[in-house]
Amino acid sequence: HSHCDLFSSQNYPLYIRSVPTENELKFHYTVHTSLDVVDEKISAMGKALVDQRELYLGLLYPTEDYKVYGYVTNSKVKFVMVVDSSNTALRDNEIRSMFRKLHNSYTDIMCNPFYNPGDRIHSRAFDTMVNSMMMQVC
Amino acid sequence: ITEVCGAKRVGYFGPAQFYIALKLIAAAQSGFPVRIESIKNELPLPRFMALKNDTDVRYGTPAEFHGVKFQVPHATLEKNSYKRTDEGDIQEPKSPPMSPICSPPASPSTYQRIPLTYGYGKARSGLEQQHGAPYEVRHSTHQQDGSSSGNYGAKSALTCSTPNRSLSVEREQQDSSTQYSDDPWRITEEQRDYYINQFRSLQPDLNAFISGSVAKNFFTKSKLPIPELSHIWELSDVDCDGALTLAEFCAAFHLVVARKNGYQLPETLPETLLPEFLQAACLKPMLDCALFESYSEPLPGSQQPRDFSRTEKSSAGEVPDNSALLQDGKKDDKQALKVSTTLKTIPKEFQHLTVKTAAQEPNAFRARPRSRSYSSTSIEDAMKKGEGPPTPPPRPQKSHSRASSLDLNKIFQQNTQAVRSGWLPPPPPALPPRPSVSQTEQPSEVELHPQMNRPPSQAEENSSAKKEVVLAQPPSKPARRKLRTEAQGLETPELSPTINVTSSLPAVKPHLPVQKQSSKQKRAIQTAIRKNKEANAVLARLNSELQQQLKEVHKERIALETQLEQLRPVTVL
């Protein structure tokens, strides 16, 4: 089970994807609560320059069932990923690379002039990429 | 003639009937009685007034065909078509997608030839015309499912074309977009040229990029829904840099066209649309750059003898044909737009030809060209669907990051005037002509107009309207506002008078005969411009005042509504 979300700078969801799709609501709830943690981490940097803040936020908080990872871009777009705790094979580096892929795909979407920042993301290419990525995780 | 050639009997103009009809026309024009026997005579080629130049060439082949075909009775129409395909020079285009059932063996070669010979000037151009008809017919029949399936698309070029025009327009494009390989994602020659010219209109340097915003505006005009356009962009912007190279642009344009014609967008970019693939293929069109001057904007694939721009003299004939068709009023604004754009580079001399020839075309011929125009206009329609009334033709409106200052040159401009923002005449008649960007250059543009022999009013209207647009700044038109910053001013429809096709022709090459009257016309034009400017100023002021009033009325309305809300008793939920 894994779940991937993108949130805009205003904390509304731009993209939500769960694999498999059952129990999605639970994931949604988890992800929303994790946003608070993300905000906390961001503001914790506080005075530090934005550049110095690392984009990858690491494990936001573990629960008994799953782990939540966060990533935030310089434009305050937040990526949240929820993976099964049982999936112990997943290492930090892998999570980082997944976020990197997400970020790259997101950048590609931004390059599309028909995409307005803040819109829901409907890009098929993005879907494909996320799907394949999450399949690997599961 | 219709009766004699058998069309009435079979109910449509198949190729055989068509050829016979042409022969009969020639016979009638030569004074022979309209009878089957007359065909056997040695006849000169039929003369169709609309075609200035290449009637001979154009109809040469039909005559030949006819001679060949004549022996074939009408009943064996199918046989004819097949036989025709066997003959090398008969370019019965086998529109592969449209009539998969009939697959003439020679189709690949013929098909390929068709795009090349679309121009009237080509030797086989005559065939093209017929092809145009069968093309359309084929498409329409394909759509109709049917009746012609056995007939190798030899549906009535004339009779069927009219009712099926809408279909054929759609299908025409589709057909043209497919190549012999039966692949809708393969770009034909004409299409490529068309795309390249469109690219040029947005970005004169073919090796540079079209920025995202420019491309967005351009493709938005196709009236496809934004999600689809977004997907198309995703597919075509392979390197994901937010800008389109020529190859990427061609691919994107092609996808738009395909989508407009009913094809579902693929999930991934088809091979034939990959930039690498297109780069290789695009080399050839580059060579045509030199010929650009003589181009009228080639229409993709459609029968429209787009290539006639490549073929020198044929263009002259084509233009009258096209414009004549347009002026027939059969086309709606879009069509007209299309024609006007296509006619952009056509020297004005031909304009009067078109006007004259419109009335003189014989029915048979007229029907065919019209249908051809329809089909050929499909790409234009696709791009300019919405442009008919309000939206201007695709033109870069905002600053182009890459195009910089030169991009404002419209295609038309390229031919004649110096770069400058240039007053681009083109827009289709329905649209107000797009004035060139810089207002300051209007005077120079005005000068250019005399060269064009263009009706002075148009130029003035354009320039003055443009000025007014900039000055008036109608609040309700964000597009116009943008224009103010951009050279590509969009004419506010209300400010610009409608311009007929001929007048909307772009600044055509300043041909010699025109320049003689330049000074006189210049003066006349300038006075007319002044008058129009004043009129435009008045209208603009009026417009802004009305806008103000509208705003105030809105405010009042809102105030009243809030009062109503307060006074209304609390509603039960």
mmCIF file of N, CA and C in Angstrom, chain A residues 107-109 111-116 122-126 128, chain B residues 212 216 219-220 226 229-231 233-234 240-242 265 267:
data_model
loop_
_atom_site.group_PDB
_atom_site.id
_atom_site.type_symbol
_atom_site.label_atom_id
_atom_site.label_comp_id
_atom_site.label_asym_id
_atom_site.label_seq_id
_atom_site.Cartn_x
_atom_site.Cartn_y
_atom_site.Cartn_z
ATOM 1 N N THR A 107 7.895 19.508 -12.196
ATOM 2 C CA THR A 107 8.492 20.598 -12.978
ATOM 3 C C THR A 107 8.072 20.508 -14.434
ATOM 4 N N ASP A 108 8.042 19.296 -14.945
ATOM 5 C CA ASP A 108 7.605 19.154 -16.327
ATOM 6 C C ASP A 108 6.184 19.648 -16.496
ATOM 7 N N ILE A 109 5.377 19.353 -15.523
ATOM 8 C CA ILE A 109 4.000 19.831 -15.621
ATOM 9 C C ILE A 109 3.976 21.346 -15.623
ATOM 10 N N CYS A 111 6.009 23.233 -16.833
ATOM 11 C CA CYS A 111 6.442 23.765 -18.124
ATOM 12 C C CYS A 111 5.314 23.799 -19.129
ATOM 13 N N ASN A 112 4.273 23.101 -18.851
ATOM 14 C CA ASN A 112 3.160 23.072 -19.779
ATOM 15 C C ASN A 112 2.393 24.383 -19.663
ATOM 16 N N PRO A 113 2.365 25.139 -20.729
ATOM 17 C CA PRO A 113 1.715 26.452 -20.607
ATOM 18 C C PRO A 113 0.233 26.365 -20.313
ATOM 19 N N PHE A 114 -0.331 25.216 -20.557
ATOM 20 C CA PHE A 114 -1.760 25.094 -20.303
ATOM 21 C C PHE A 114 -2.050 24.755 -18.854
ATOM 22 N N TYR A 115 -1.002 24.559 -18.115
ATOM 23 C CA TYR A 115 -1.218 24.245 -16.709
ATOM 24 C C TYR A 115 -1.092 25.517 -15.887
ATOM 25 N N ASN A 116 -2.105 25.783 -15.136
ATOM 26 C CA ASN A 116 -2.032 26.945 -14.259
ATOM 27 C C ASN A 116 -1.646 26.488 -12.870
ATOM 28 N N HIS A 122 -3.864 16.870 -13.900
ATOM 29 C CA HIS A 122 -4.534 15.820 -14.657
ATOM 30 C C HIS A 122 -3.613 15.217 -15.696
ATOM 31 N N SER A 123 -2.377 15.490 -15.574
ATOM 32 C CA SER A 123 -1.464 15.058 -16.620
ATOM 33 C C SER A 123 -1.339 13.552 -16.667
ATOM 34 N N ARG A 124 -1.476 13.026 -17.857
ATOM 35 C CA ARG A 124 -1.370 11.575 -17.992
ATOM 36 C C ARG A 124 0.056 11.109 -17.765
ATOM 37 N N ALA A 125 0.972 11.897 -18.222
ATOM 38 C CA ALA A 125 2.372 11.501 -18.029
ATOM 39 C C ALA A 125 2.691 11.411 -16.543
ATOM 40 N N PHE A 126 2.176 12.372 -15.826
ATOM 41 C CA PHE A 126 2.424 12.367 -14.393
ATOM 42 C C PHE A 126 1.801 11.142 -13.744
ATOM 43 N N THR A 128 1.185 8.315 -15.094
ATOM 44 C CA THR A 128 1.953 7.128 -15.445
ATOM 45 C C THR A 128 3.180 6.998 -14.549
ATOM 46 N N GLY B 212 6.164 29.103 -24.406
ATOM 47 C CA GLY B 212 4.947 28.440 -23.968
ATOM 48 C C GLY B 212 3.729 29.319 -24.090
ATOM 49 N N LYS B 216 0.600 28.660 -26.312
ATOM 50 C CA LYS B 216 -0.686 28.472 -25.647
ATOM 51 C C LYS B 216 -1.759 29.301 -26.318
ATOM 52 N N PHE B 219 -2.587 27.738 -29.722
ATOM 53 C CA PHE B 219 -3.374 26.518 -29.745
ATOM 54 C C PHE B 219 -4.723 26.694 -29.075
ATOM 55 N N THR B 220 -4.814 27.667 -28.218
ATOM 56 C CA THR B 220 -6.113 27.899 -27.616
ATOM 57 C C THR B 220 -7.123 28.306 -28.668
ATOM 58 N N ILE B 226 -9.131 22.828 -22.756
ATOM 59 C CA ILE B 226 -7.802 23.023 -22.189
ATOM 60 C C ILE B 226 -7.146 21.710 -21.755
ATOM 61 N N LEU B 229 -5.641 20.223 -24.738
ATOM 62 C CA LEU B 229 -4.470 20.976 -25.182
ATOM 63 C C LEU B 229 -3.301 20.704 -24.255
ATOM 64 N N SER B 230 -3.613 20.609 -22.994
ATOM 65 C CA SER B 230 -2.552 20.317 -22.052
ATOM 66 C C SER B 230 -1.923 18.973 -22.366
ATOM 67 N N HIS B 231 -2.772 18.045 -22.667
ATOM 68 C CA HIS B 231 -2.235 16.726 -22.999
ATOM 69 C C HIS B 231 -1.422 16.772 -24.280
ATOM 70 N N TRP B 233 0.191 19.211 -25.406
ATOM 71 C CA TRP B 233 1.480 19.811 -25.099
ATOM 72 C C TRP B 233 2.417 18.807 -24.456
ATOM 73 N N GLU B 234 1.840 18.096 -23.538
ATOM 74 C CA GLU B 234 2.651 17.092 -22.857
ATOM 75 C C GLU B 234 3.252 16.120 -23.839
ATOM 76 N N CYS B 240 10.400 18.846 -22.578
ATOM 77 C CA CYS B 240 9.805 19.455 -21.387
ATOM 78 C C CYS B 240 10.488 20.743 -20.978
ATOM 79 N N ASP B 241 10.694 21.570 -21.942
ATOM 80 C CA ASP B 241 11.370 22.815 -21.600
ATOM 81 C C ASP B 241 10.417 23.994 -21.639
ATOM 82 N N GLY B 242 9.158 23.729 -21.855
ATOM 83 C CA GLY B 242 8.211 24.827 -21.870
ATOM 84 C C GLY B 242 8.217 25.615 -23.154
ATOM 85 N N LEU B 265 -6.699 11.364 -28.814
ATOM 86 C CA LEU B 265 -5.284 11.627 -28.605
ATOM 87 C C LEU B 265 -4.615 10.368 -28.058
ATOM 88 N N GLU B 267 -1.866 8.057 -26.016
ATOM 89 C CA GLU B 267 -1.310 8.204 -24.683
ATOM 90 C C GLU B 267 0.138 8.656 -24.743
#
